[in-house]
PDB file of C-alpha atoms in Angstrom:
ATOM      1  CA  MET A   1      -0.044   0.020   0.179  1.00  0.00           C
ATOM      2  CA  LEU A   2       0.905   3.687  -0.628  1.00  0.00           C
ATOM      3  CA  SER A   3       3.657   2.632  -3.144  1.00  0.00           C
ATOM      4  CA  CYS A   4       2.594   5.950  -5.453  1.00  0.00           C
ATOM      5  CA  PHE A   5       4.201   7.491  -2.801  1.00  0.00           C
ATOM      6  CA  VAL A   6       7.924   6.374  -2.169  1.00  0.00           C
ATOM      7  CA  LEU A   7      10.587   8.909  -2.895  1.00  0.00           C
ATOM      8  CA  SER A   8      13.604   7.180  -3.721  1.00  0.00           C
ATOM      9  CA  ALA A   9      15.080   7.669  -0.276  1.00  0.00           C
ATOM     10  CA  LEU A  10      18.689   9.305  -0.597  1.00  0.00           C
ATOM     11  CA  PRO A  11      21.372   6.991   1.546  1.00  0.00           C
ATOM     12  CA  PHE A  12      21.944   9.329   4.112  1.00  0.00           C
ATOM     13  CA  LEU A  13      20.100  11.525   6.878  1.00  0.00           C
ATOM     14  CA  TRP A  14      22.217  14.616   7.937  1.00  0.00           C
ATOM     15  CA  PRO A  15      22.166  16.202  11.363  1.00  0.00           C
ATOM     16  CA  THR A  16      20.455  19.536  11.489  1.00  0.00           C
ATOM     17  CA  VAL A  17      21.765  22.127  13.505  1.00  0.00           C
ATOM     18  CA  LEU A  18      21.901  25.431  14.893  1.00  0.00           C
ATOM     19  CA  SER A  19      17.819  26.322  15.157  1.00  0.00           C
ATOM     20  CA  SER A  20      16.412  29.941  15.172  1.00  0.00           C
ATOM     21  CA  ALA A  21      13.217  31.545  15.099  1.00  0.00           C
ATOM     22  CA  ALA A  22      12.729  33.686  11.963  1.00  0.00           C
ATOM     23  CA  THR A  23      10.468  35.534  10.495  1.00  0.00           C
ATOM     24  CA  LEU A  24       9.052  35.532   6.671  1.00  0.00           C
ATOM     25  CA  ASP A  25      11.067  38.794   5.784  1.00  0.00           C
ATOM     26  CA  ASP A  26      13.997  36.678   7.470  1.00  0.00           C
ATOM     27  CA  LEU A  27      12.767  33.817   4.500  1.00  0.00           C
ATOM     28  CA  LYS A  28      13.824  36.866   1.911  1.00  0.00           C
ATOM     29  CA  GLN A  29      16.902  36.618   2.612  1.00  0.00           C
ATOM     30  CA  LEU A  30      18.404  33.354   2.118  1.00  0.00           C
ATOM     31  CA  GLU A  31      19.699  31.897  -1.508  1.00  0.00           C
ATOM     32  CA  ILE A  32      17.220  29.089  -1.207  1.00  0.00           C
ATOM     33  CA  THR A  33      13.837  29.042  -2.797  1.00  0.00           C
ATOM     34  CA  CYS A  34      10.775  28.837   0.215  1.00  0.00           C
ATOM     35  CA  TYR A  35       6.737  28.840  -0.444  1.00  0.00           C
ATOM     36  CA  VAL A  36       3.976  30.332   1.304  1.00  0.00           C
ATOM     37  CA  PRO A  37       0.033  30.658  -0.123  1.00  0.00           C
ATOM     38  CA  SER A  38      -1.449  33.840  -0.865  1.00  0.00           C
ATOM     39  CA  TYR A  39      -4.856  32.117   0.721  1.00  0.00           C
ATOM     40  CA  LEU A  40      -5.371  30.760   4.205  1.00  0.00           C
ATOM     41  CA  THR A  41      -8.455  29.302   4.900  1.00  0.00           C
ATOM     42  CA  ARG A  42     -10.146  31.914   7.060  1.00  0.00           C
ATOM     43  CA  GLY A  43      -8.530  31.247  10.933  1.00  0.00           C
ATOM     44  CA  LEU A  44      -5.585  30.432   9.533  1.00  0.00           C
ATOM     45  CA  LEU A  45      -2.856  32.693  10.649  1.00  0.00           C
ATOM     46  CA  LEU A  46       0.877  32.805  10.771  1.00  0.00           C
ATOM     47  CA  GLN A  47       2.250  31.089  14.248  1.00  0.00           C
ATOM     48  CA  ASN A  48       6.135  30.795  13.761  1.00  0.00           C
ATOM     49  CA  VAL A  49       9.265  30.463  11.102  1.00  0.00           C
ATOM     50  CA  GLU A  50      12.122  28.044  11.696  1.00  0.00           C
ATOM     51  CA  ILE A  51      14.997  28.384  10.208  1.00  0.00           C
ATOM     52  CA  THR A  52      17.799  25.676  10.641  1.00  0.00           C
ATOM     53  CA  TYR A  53      20.992  25.166   8.736  1.00  0.00           C
ATOM     54  CA  ASP A  54      21.820  21.165   7.702  1.00  0.00           C
ATOM     55  CA  GLY A  55      24.793  19.872   8.611  1.00  0.00           C
ATOM     56  CA  ILE A  56      27.956  20.292   5.834  1.00  0.00           C
ATOM     57  CA  GLN A  57      29.918  16.994   4.613  1.00  0.00           C
ATOM     58  CA  GLU A  58      33.005  16.575   4.415  1.00  0.00           C
ATOM     59  CA  ASN A  59      33.230  16.684   0.356  1.00  0.00           C
ATOM     60  CA  GLU A  60      31.428  19.865   0.727  1.00  0.00           C
ATOM     61  CA  ASP A  61      32.108  23.837   1.047  1.00  0.00           C
ATOM     62  CA  GLN A  62      32.962  24.350   4.710  1.00  0.00           C
ATOM     63  CA  ASN A  63      31.771  27.084   3.998  1.00  0.00           C
ATOM     64  CA  HIS A  64      28.580  27.438   2.410  1.00  0.00           C
ATOM     65  CA  PRO A  65      25.550  27.578   4.983  1.00  0.00           C
ATOM     66  CA  LEU A  66      22.519  25.358   3.757  1.00  0.00           C
ATOM     67  CA  PRO A  67      19.346  26.343   4.934  1.00  0.00           C
ATOM     68  CA  LEU A  68      16.127  24.658   5.739  1.00  0.00           C
ATOM     69  CA  TYR A  69      13.437  26.270   6.791  1.00  0.00           C
ATOM     70  CA  SER A  70       9.852  25.687   8.183  1.00  0.00           C
ATOM     71  CA  ILE A  71       6.509  27.770   8.951  1.00  0.00           C
ATOM     72  CA  GLN A  72       3.427  26.883  11.050  1.00  0.00           C
ATOM     73  CA  TYR A  73       0.071  28.740  10.390  1.00  0.00           C
ATOM     74  CA  GLY A  74      -3.031  28.355  12.619  1.00  0.00           C
ATOM     75  CA  ASN A  75      -6.040  28.929  14.310  1.00  0.00           C
ATOM     76  CA  GLY A  76      -5.607  28.849  17.749  1.00  0.00           C
ATOM     77  CA  TRP A  77      -6.792  25.444  18.519  1.00  0.00           C
ATOM     78  CA  ASN A  78      -8.145  23.060  15.670  1.00  0.00           C
ATOM     79  CA  ALA A  79      -6.191  23.961  12.659  1.00  0.00           C
ATOM     80  CA  THR A  80      -3.132  23.965  11.331  1.00  0.00           C
ATOM     81  CA  PHE A  81      -1.583  23.857   7.804  1.00  0.00           C
ATOM     82  CA  THR A  82       2.686  23.691   7.982  1.00  0.00           C
ATOM     83  CA  ILE A  83       5.265  23.773   5.611  1.00  0.00           C
ATOM     84  CA  GLU A  84       8.406  21.178   5.773  1.00  0.00           C
ATOM     85  CA  SER A  85      11.633  21.632   4.051  1.00  0.00           C
ATOM     86  CA  ALA A  86      14.060  18.909   3.487  1.00  0.00           C
ATOM     87  CA  ARG A  87      17.397  19.337   1.525  1.00  0.00           C
ATOM     88  CA  GLU A  88      18.066  14.903   1.425  1.00  0.00           C
ATOM     89  CA  GLY A  89      17.686  11.977   3.254  1.00  0.00           C
ATOM     90  CA  VAL A  90      14.043  12.363   2.386  1.00  0.00           C
ATOM     91  CA  GLY A  91      11.526   9.180   2.343  1.00  0.00           C
ATOM     92  CA  ASP A  92       8.047   8.617   2.369  1.00  0.00           C
ATOM     93  CA  ARG A  93       6.318  11.179   4.386  1.00  0.00           C
ATOM     94  CA  ASN A  94       2.492   9.764   3.586  1.00  0.00           C
ATOM     95  CA  ILE A  95       2.304   7.039   6.057  1.00  0.00           C
ATOM     96  CA  MET A  96      -0.253   7.219   9.166  1.00  0.00           C
ATOM     97  CA  ALA A  97      -0.969   5.290  12.095  1.00  0.00           C
ATOM     98  CA  ALA A  98      -4.248   3.843  10.942  1.00  0.00           C
ATOM     99  CA  GLU A  99      -3.973   3.049   7.347  1.00  0.00           C
ATOM    100  CA  GLU A 100      -7.751   1.331   7.515  1.00  0.00           C
ATOM    101  CA  ASN A 101      -9.193   5.210   8.663  1.00  0.00           C
ATOM    102  CA  ALA A 102      -7.369   6.363   5.662  1.00  0.00           C
ATOM    103  CA  GLU A 103      -7.418   7.634   2.474  1.00  0.00           C
ATOM    104  CA  GLU A 104      -5.290   8.442  -0.134  1.00  0.00           C
ATOM    105  CA  THR A 105      -5.347  11.039  -2.923  1.00  0.00           C
ATOM    106  CA  GLU A 106      -3.900  12.848  -6.031  1.00  0.00           C
ATOM    107  CA  ILE A 107      -4.506  16.859  -7.289  1.00  0.00           C
ATOM    108  CA  LYS A 108      -2.692  19.367  -9.091  1.00  0.00           C
ATOM    109  CA  SER A 109      -0.653  21.534  -7.275  1.00  0.00           C
ATOM    110  CA  PRO A 110       2.254  24.197  -8.568  1.00  0.00           C
ATOM    111  CA  PHE A 111       5.185  21.311  -7.806  1.00  0.00           C
ATOM    112  CA  GLY A 112       2.478  19.356 -10.636  1.00  0.00           C
ATOM    113  CA  ARG A 113       0.500  16.127  -9.746  1.00  0.00           C
ATOM    114  CA  MET A 114       0.743  15.817  -6.328  1.00  0.00           C
ATOM    115  CA  TYR A 115       0.194  12.602  -4.049  1.00  0.00           C
ATOM    116  CA  LEU A 116      -1.841  13.421  -0.191  1.00  0.00           C
ATOM    117  CA  ILE A 117      -3.192  10.975   2.016  1.00  0.00           C
ATOM    118  CA  TYR A 118      -5.590  12.061   4.705  1.00  0.00           C
ATOM    119  CA  ARG A 119      -7.529  10.575   7.398  1.00  0.00           C
ATOM    120  CA  PRO A 120     -10.641   9.797   8.474  1.00  0.00           C
ATOM    121  CA  LYS A 121     -12.023   8.635   4.915  1.00  0.00           C
ATOM    122  CA  GLY A 122     -14.352  10.836   2.955  1.00  0.00           C
ATOM    123  CA  LYS A 123     -14.233  13.725   0.293  1.00  0.00           C
ATOM    124  CA  ASP A 124     -16.605  15.654   3.221  1.00  0.00           C
ATOM    125  CA  GLY A 125     -15.713  17.179   6.152  1.00  0.00           C
ATOM    126  CA  ARG A 126     -12.319  18.751   8.518  1.00  0.00           C
ATOM    127  CA  LYS A 127      -9.812  15.940   8.565  1.00  0.00           C
ATOM    128  CA  ASP A 128      -8.101  14.796  11.878  1.00  0.00           C
ATOM    129  CA  GLU A 129      -4.589  14.777   9.524  1.00  0.00           C
ATOM    130  CA  ILE A 130      -3.588  15.817   6.317  1.00  0.00           C
ATOM    131  CA  ILE A 131      -0.020  14.637   5.054  1.00  0.00           C
ATOM    132  CA  THR A 132       1.421  15.467   1.256  1.00  0.00           C
ATOM    133  CA  ASN A 133       4.249  13.176  -0.401  1.00  0.00           C
ATOM    134  CA  TRP A 134       7.508  15.625  -0.483  1.00  0.00           C
ATOM    135  CA  VAL A 135       7.858  17.552  -4.101  1.00  0.00           C
ATOM    136  CA  SER A 136      11.014  19.048  -5.861  1.00  0.00           C
ATOM    137  CA  ASP A 137      11.330  22.903  -6.678  1.00  0.00           C
ATOM    138  CA  PRO A 138      12.980  24.101  -9.831  1.00  0.00           C
ATOM    139  CA  ASN A 139      16.796  24.055  -8.126  1.00  0.00           C
ATOM    140  CA  MET A 140      16.134  20.644  -7.037  1.00  0.00           C
ATOM    141  CA  ASN A 141      15.469  19.485 -10.406  1.00  0.00           C
ATOM    142  CA  GLY A 142      18.148  21.631 -11.846  1.00  0.00           C
ATOM    143  CA  GLU A 143      20.501  19.827  -9.699  1.00  0.00           C
ATOM    144  CA  LYS A 144      19.571  16.538  -9.654  1.00  0.00           C
ATOM    145  CA  GLY A 145      19.447  16.735 -13.895  1.00  0.00           C
ATOM    146  CA  LYS A 146      23.360  17.819 -14.290  1.00  0.00           C
ATOM    147  CA  ALA A 147      24.678  15.840 -11.158  1.00  0.00           C
ATOM    148  CA  PRO A 148      21.889  12.407 -10.161  1.00  0.00           C
ATOM    149  CA  ASP A 149      24.360  12.030  -7.223  1.00  0.00           C
ATOM    150  CA  SER A 150      25.140  15.051  -6.031  1.00  0.00           C
ATOM    151  CA  HIS A 151      24.580  16.732  -2.852  1.00  0.00           C
ATOM    152  CA  PRO A 152      22.126  19.536  -3.369  1.00  0.00           C
ATOM    153  CA  VAL A 153      23.499  23.119  -2.509  1.00  0.00           C
ATOM    154  CA  LEU A 154      20.210  24.958  -3.330  1.00  0.00           C
ATOM    155  CA  GLY A 155      17.430  22.967  -4.254  1.00  0.00           C
ATOM    156  CA  ARG A 156      14.906  21.899  -2.254  1.00  0.00           C
ATOM    157  CA  PHE A 157      12.465  19.099  -1.279  1.00  0.00           C
ATOM    158  CA  HIS A 158       8.765  20.075   0.151  1.00  0.00           C
ATOM    159  CA  GLY A 159       6.597  19.030   2.071  1.00  0.00           C
ATOM    160  CA  PHE A 160       2.968  19.708   3.425  1.00  0.00           C
ATOM    161  CA  SER A 161       0.834  19.311   6.135  1.00  0.00           C
ATOM    162  CA  ALA A 162      -2.429  20.465   7.729  1.00  0.00           C
ATOM    163  CA  THR A 163      -5.460  19.016  10.524  1.00  0.00           C
ATOM    164  CA  GLY A 164      -9.066  20.097  11.213  1.00  0.00           C
ATOM    165  CA  ILE A 165     -10.014  21.516   7.798  1.00  0.00           C
ATOM    166  CA  THR A 166     -11.092  20.147   4.308  1.00  0.00           C
ATOM    167  CA  VAL A 167      -9.553  18.236   1.342  1.00  0.00           C
ATOM    168  CA  THR A 168     -10.783  21.281  -0.875  1.00  0.00           C
ATOM    169  CA  GLU A 169      -9.453  24.089   1.756  1.00  0.00           C
ATOM    170  CA  PHE A 170      -6.047  21.595   1.547  1.00  0.00           C
ATOM    171  CA  THR A 171      -5.813  22.300  -2.419  1.00  0.00           C
ATOM    172  CA  LYS A 172      -6.985  26.053  -2.809  1.00  0.00           C
ATOM    173  CA  ILE A 173      -3.874  26.463  -0.347  1.00  0.00           C
ATOM    174  CA  ILE A 174      -1.865  24.342  -1.868  1.00  0.00           C
ATOM    175  CA  GLN A 175      -2.642  25.929  -5.490  1.00  0.00           C
ATOM    176  CA  SER A 176      -1.630  29.478  -4.577  1.00  0.00           C
ATOM    177  CA  LEU A 177       2.069  28.398  -3.202  1.00  0.00           C
ATOM    178  CA  HIS A 178       4.425  30.579  -4.352  1.00  0.00           C
ATOM    179  CA  PRO A 179       8.192  31.542  -3.979  1.00  0.00           C
ATOM    180  CA  ILE A 180       7.933  34.705  -1.486  1.00  0.00           C
ATOM    181  CA  GLY A 181       9.986  37.530  -1.842  1.00  0.00           C
ATOM    182  CA  ASN A 182      10.101  38.543  -5.706  1.00  0.00           C
ATOM    183  CA  ASP A 183      11.306  35.372  -7.008  1.00  0.00           C
ATOM    184  CA  LYS A 184      10.440  35.669 -10.710  1.00  0.00           C
ATOM    185  CA  ALA A 185      12.892  32.934 -12.232  1.00  0.00           C
ATOM    186  CA  HIS A 186      11.279  29.940 -10.112  1.00  0.00           C
ATOM    187  CA  THR A 187       7.365  31.861 -11.053  1.00  0.00           C
ATOM    188  CA  PRO A 188       6.292  30.659 -14.505  1.00  0.00           C
ATOM    189  CA  ALA A 189       7.667  27.170 -13.734  1.00  0.00           C
ATOM    190  CA  LEU A 190       5.302  27.247 -10.898  1.00  0.00           C
ATOM    191  CA  THR A 191       1.871  28.473 -11.864  1.00  0.00           C
ATOM    192  CA  ALA A 192       1.914  27.342 -15.135  1.00  0.00           C
ATOM    193  CA  ASN A 193      -0.893  24.567 -13.703  1.00  0.00           C
ATOM    194  CA  ALA A 194      -1.846  26.547 -10.720  1.00  0.00           C
ATOM    195  CA  PRO A 195      -5.424  28.182 -11.380  1.00  0.00           C
ATOM    196  CA  ALA A 196      -5.644  32.466 -10.403  1.00  0.00           C
ATOM    197  CA  PRO A 197      -5.110  32.927  -6.690  1.00  0.00           C
ATOM    198  CA  GLU A 198      -8.327  33.724  -4.344  1.00  0.00           C
ATOM    199  CA  LYS A 199      -8.127  36.939  -2.293  1.00  0.00           C
ATOM    200  CA  PRO A 200      -5.878  36.953  -0.151  1.00  0.00           C
ATOM    201  CA  ALA A 201      -6.187  35.490   3.532  1.00  0.00           C
ATOM    202  CA  ALA A 202      -5.323  38.864   5.233  1.00  0.00           C
ATOM    203  CA  GLU A 203      -8.648  40.772   3.561  1.00  0.00           C
ATOM    204  CA  LYS A 204     -10.485  37.668   4.896  1.00  0.00           C
ATOM    205  CA  SER A 205     -11.569  37.462   8.902  1.00  0.00           C
ATOM    206  CA  ALA A 206      -8.788  36.691  10.592  1.00  0.00           C
ATOM    207  CA  LEU A 207     -10.706  33.978  12.794  1.00  0.00           C
ATOM    208  CA  LYS A 208     -13.692  31.347  12.318  1.00  0.00           C
ATOM    209  CA  ILE A 209     -15.944  31.867  15.493  1.00  0.00           C
ATOM    210  CA  HIS A 210     -19.482  33.032  14.372  1.00  0.00           C
ATOM    211  CA  PRO A 211     -20.172  36.860  15.274  1.00  0.00           C
ATOM    212  CA  LYS A 212     -23.580  35.179  17.987  1.00  0.00           C
ATOM    213  CA  VAL A 213     -20.267  33.827  20.038  1.00  0.00           C
ATOM    214  CA  PHE A 214     -20.093  37.385  20.889  1.00  0.00           C
ATOM    215  CA  ASN A 215     -23.218  38.400  21.165  1.00  0.00           C
ATOM    216  CA  MET A 216     -23.515  35.887  24.409  1.00  0.00           C
ATOM    217  CA  ILE A 217     -20.723  38.242  25.952  1.00  0.00           C
ATOM    218  CA  ASP A 218     -22.332  41.521  25.332  1.00  0.00           C
ATOM    219  CA  SER A 219     -25.469  42.622  27.656  1.00  0.00           C
ATOM    220  CA  TRP A 220     -28.289  43.353  26.237  1.00  0.00           C
ATOM    221  CA  VAL A 221     -28.891  47.319  25.580  1.00  0.00           C
ATOM    222  CA  SER A 222     -31.417  47.381  28.359  1.00  0.00           C
ATOM    223  CA  ASP A 223     -29.288  46.096  31.162  1.00  0.00           C
ATOM    224  CA  ALA A 224     -25.759  47.653  32.695  1.00  0.00           C
ATOM    225  CA  GLU A 225     -23.277  44.887  33.435  1.00  0.00           C
ATOM    226  CA  SER A 226     -21.214  43.295  30.690  1.00  0.00           C
ATOM    227  CA  PRO A 227     -19.605  40.772  29.766  1.00  0.00           C
ATOM    228  CA  VAL A 228     -22.277  37.992  30.817  1.00  0.00           C
ATOM    229  CA  ALA A 229     -20.177  34.975  29.770  1.00  0.00           C
ATOM    230  CA  THR A 230     -16.917  35.239  30.048  1.00  0.00           C
ATOM    231  CA  GLU A 231     -16.016  31.378  28.859  1.00  0.00           C
ATOM    232  CA  ILE A 232     -17.499  30.117  26.032  1.00  0.00           C
ATOM    233  CA  ASN A 233     -17.207  26.084  24.729  1.00  0.00           C
ATOM    234  CA  LEU A 234     -15.795  26.432  20.990  1.00  0.00           C
ATOM    235  CA  ASN A 235     -16.456  22.608  20.642  1.00  0.00           C
ATOM    236  CA  ALA A 236     -19.907  23.007  21.253  1.00  0.00           C
ATOM    237  CA  VAL A 237     -19.918  26.537  18.756  1.00  0.00           C
ATOM    238  CA  GLU A 238     -18.911  24.323  16.134  1.00  0.00           C
ATOM    239  CA  LYS A 239     -20.803  21.383  16.119  1.00  0.00           C
ATOM    240  CA  ASN A 240     -24.280  23.300  17.023  1.00  0.00           C
ATOM    241  CA  GLY A 241     -25.115  23.908  13.841  1.00  0.00           C
ATOM    242  CA  ASN A 242     -28.695  24.763  14.728  1.00  0.00           C
ATOM    243  CA  GLN A 243     -28.350  27.519  17.002  1.00  0.00           C
ATOM    244  CA  PHE A 244     -24.565  28.934  15.022  1.00  0.00           C
ATOM    245  CA  ASN A 245     -26.065  28.617  11.455  1.00  0.00           C
ATOM    246  CA  GLU A 246     -23.975  30.013   8.905  1.00  0.00           C
ATOM    247  CA  ASP A 247     -26.694  30.623   6.465  1.00  0.00           C
ATOM    248  CA  GLY A 248     -26.637  34.361   6.738  1.00  0.00           C
ATOM    249  CA  LEU A 249     -22.130  34.114   6.942  1.00  0.00           C
ATOM    250  CA  LYS A 250     -20.421  37.085   4.866  1.00  0.00           C
ATOM    251  CA  GLN A 251     -17.527  38.372   4.570  1.00  0.00           C
ATOM    252  CA  ASP A 252     -17.723  42.264   3.488  1.00  0.00           C
ATOM    253  CA  GLY A 253     -13.934  43.199   3.661  1.00  0.00           C
ATOM    254  CA  ASP A 254     -12.282  42.901   7.429  1.00  0.00           C
ATOM    255  CA  TRP A 255     -15.892  42.627   9.463  1.00  0.00           C
ATOM    256  CA  LEU A 256     -17.326  39.070   9.224  1.00  0.00           C
ATOM    257  CA  ILE A 257     -21.149  39.269   9.624  1.00  0.00           C
ATOM    258  CA  TYR A 258     -24.654  37.407  10.422  1.00  0.00           C
ATOM    259  CA  SER A 259     -27.520  38.572   8.980  1.00  0.00           C
ATOM    260  CA  LEU A 260     -30.301  38.816  11.322  1.00  0.00           C
ATOM    261  CA  PRO A 261     -33.640  36.706   9.623  1.00  0.00           C
ATOM    262  CA  ASP A 262     -36.876  38.869   9.841  1.00  0.00           C
ATOM    263  CA  THR A 263     -35.160  41.828  11.053  1.00  0.00           C
ATOM    264  CA  GLY A 264     -32.949  43.549   8.607  1.00  0.00           C
ATOM    265  CA  GLY A 265     -30.338  43.461  11.761  1.00  0.00           C
ATOM    266  CA  PHE A 266     -26.727  42.236  12.322  1.00  0.00           C
ATOM    267  CA  MET A 267     -24.271  40.601  14.579  1.00  0.00           C
ATOM    268  CA  ARG A 268     -20.508  41.908  13.299  1.00  0.00           C
ATOM    269  CA  TYR A 269     -17.142  41.760  14.313  1.00  0.00           C
ATOM    270  CA  ARG A 270     -13.558  42.254  12.601  1.00  0.00           C
ATOM    271  CA  VAL A 271     -10.091  41.447  14.089  1.00  0.00           C
ATOM    272  CA  LEU A 272      -8.214  44.311  15.463  1.00  0.00           C
ATOM    273  CA  GLU A 273      -5.400  42.402  16.445  1.00  0.00           C
ATOM    274  CA  ALA A 274      -3.640  38.957  16.741  1.00  0.00           C
ATOM    275  CA  LYS A 275      -1.188  37.522  18.189  1.00  0.00           C
ATOM    276  CA  GLY A 276      -0.957  33.866  18.795  1.00  0.00           C
ATOM    277  CA  ASN A 277      -3.712  32.413  20.371  1.00  0.00           C
ATOM    278  CA  HIS A 278      -4.461  36.138  21.545  1.00  0.00           C
ATOM    279  CA  TYR A 279      -7.223  38.439  19.861  1.00  0.00           C
ATOM    280  CA  LYS A 280      -8.235  41.458  20.040  1.00  0.00           C
ATOM    281  CA  ILE A 281     -11.699  42.434  17.741  1.00  0.00           C
ATOM    282  CA  GLU A 282     -14.427  44.712  18.043  1.00  0.00           C
ATOM    283  CA  TYR A 283     -17.510  43.484  17.887  1.00  0.00           C
ATOM    284  CA  GLN A 284     -20.954  45.210  16.775  1.00  0.00           C
ATOM    285  CA  GLU A 285     -24.263  44.624  16.522  1.00  0.00           C
ATOM    286  CA  ASN A 286     -28.093  45.858  15.519  1.00  0.00           C
ATOM    287  CA  GLY A 287     -31.537  45.141  15.944  1.00  0.00           C
ATOM    288  CA  GLY A 288     -32.814  46.589  12.938  1.00  0.00           C
ATOM    289  CA  GLY A 289     -32.864  49.947  14.154  1.00  0.00           C
ATOM    290  CA  THR A 290     -30.777  52.820  14.011  1.00  0.00           C
ATOM    291  CA  LEU A 291     -28.706  51.812  16.922  1.00  0.00           C
ATOM    292  CA  THR A 292     -25.744  49.688  16.662  1.00  0.00           C
ATOM    293  CA  PRO A 293     -23.757  49.949  20.154  1.00  0.00           C
ATOM    294  CA  ALA A 294     -19.909  48.350  19.750  1.00  0.00           C
ATOM    295  CA  SER A 295     -17.299  46.773  22.412  1.00  0.00           C
ATOM    296  CA  THR A 296     -14.244  46.041  22.208  1.00  0.00           C
ATOM    297  CA  ILE A 297     -13.409  42.673  23.361  1.00  0.00           C
ATOM    298  CA  GLU A 298      -9.970  40.432  24.249  1.00  0.00           C
ATOM    299  CA  PHE A 299      -9.775  36.930  24.784  1.00  0.00           C
ATOM    300  CA  ASP A 300      -7.524  33.306  24.499  1.00  0.00           C
ATOM    301  CA  ILE A 301      -8.332  30.915  22.785  1.00  0.00           C
ATOM    302  CA  GLU A 302      -6.970  28.070  25.609  1.00  0.00           C
ATOM    303  CA  LYS A 303      -7.839  24.406  25.750  1.00  0.00           C
ATOM    304  CA  ARG A 304      -9.941  23.074  29.353  1.00  0.00           C
ATOM    305  CA  HIS A 305     -10.050  19.576  30.553  1.00  0.00           C
ATOM    306  CA  ILE A 306     -13.107  18.714  31.656  1.00  0.00           C
ATOM    307  CA  ARG A 307     -15.672  15.145  32.068  1.00  0.00           C
ATOM    308  CA  LEU A 308     -19.177  14.953  29.681  1.00  0.00           C
ATOM    309  CA  ASN A 309     -21.143  12.759  31.715  1.00  0.00           C
ATOM    310  CA  GLY A 310     -18.916  11.015  33.605  1.00  0.00           C
ATOM    311  CA  SER A 311     -15.977  10.802  31.124  1.00  0.00           C
ATOM    312  CA  PRO A 312     -12.601  13.124  30.707  1.00  0.00           C
ATOM    313  CA  MET A 313     -12.376  14.976  27.425  1.00  0.00           C
ATOM    314  CA  THR A 314     -10.757  18.041  26.487  1.00  0.00           C
ATOM    315  CA  ILE A 315     -12.491  21.572  24.729  1.00  0.00           C
ATOM    316  CA  HIS A 316     -11.129  24.956  23.319  1.00  0.00           C
ATOM    317  CA  VAL A 317     -12.529  27.724  24.895  1.00  0.00           C
ATOM    318  CA  LEU A 318     -12.347  31.567  24.511  1.00  0.00           C
ATOM    319  CA  ARG A 319     -12.259  33.251  27.066  1.00  0.00           C
ATOM    320  CA  VAL A 320     -12.311  36.567  27.283  1.00  0.00           C
ATOM    321  CA  THR A 321      -9.325  38.858  29.235  1.00  0.00           C
ATOM    322  CA  SER A 322     -10.361  42.453  28.041  1.00  0.00           C
ATOM    323  CA  TYR A 323     -14.104  44.042  27.394  1.00  0.00           C
ATOM    324  CA  ASN A 324     -14.875  47.339  26.968  1.00  0.00           C
ATOM    325  CA  GLN A 325     -17.669  49.506  25.133  1.00  0.00           C
ATOM    326  CA  LYS A 326     -17.710  52.062  22.966  1.00  0.00           C
TER     327      LYS A 326
END
């Protein structure tokens, strides 16, 4: 099984050293090609960038650093998208412990055909895990084309994985990948098979939380004390599709808006700040009249361990840390 995913494993896996935290701007300074998406599923934000340096072999230039990079995006609780790179020593990434519950597929990508595996089975719904095989960039293809047994200097393999999103969303992210910065030399080769990029994630709401959640925090206009709720179970919000119906949701610039049926009113919010699992938003609501109260809410997204019907479980909660009514 999974024979179609196996790349020819290279004979040596050399140690990676000198790990350091970095920024996307730091990646632009590297001589290797680093890839970033122009589209991200709503709620995914940059969480971590890391640059490491591969060990230099005895027959290689001891004064030529060999950088690798990794990038992680996340929504603070259940969804992630990760990019990894390798110089050599790669094998099969498309292996999952519970293969009986996994399914394989093939998608088009800027790198050509890309094989991936995901679980649970079924094309619909968010996946617990999605993993692609390694793909080689134009530098790697060029170096291996000239000398198949050589150790790559600029060429890299790139691997992609995700949790908590659908295969369709994952495919959109993959098809939006491009070299960071102004690496025009590689762009035509990578984008020949890719569809036109969708609206950048930066222009979309930075959270995938229903506006009704923030309505639960605000008090009624006629009442004096807010916030009412200071901790909300996001697992329940995600699963309770009747109470948190997405039919009336739409994106309007920075605002994620939920239109209230029959009244002409709305609930909406926009992200003012986001850092890791901490967010600051402006929330507004209108019942259909001329009054539109607004508040600024800061909160963290955290894990909680509780017991449900006597059994232990872990949930993700929104915990309010600051509230200001305008």
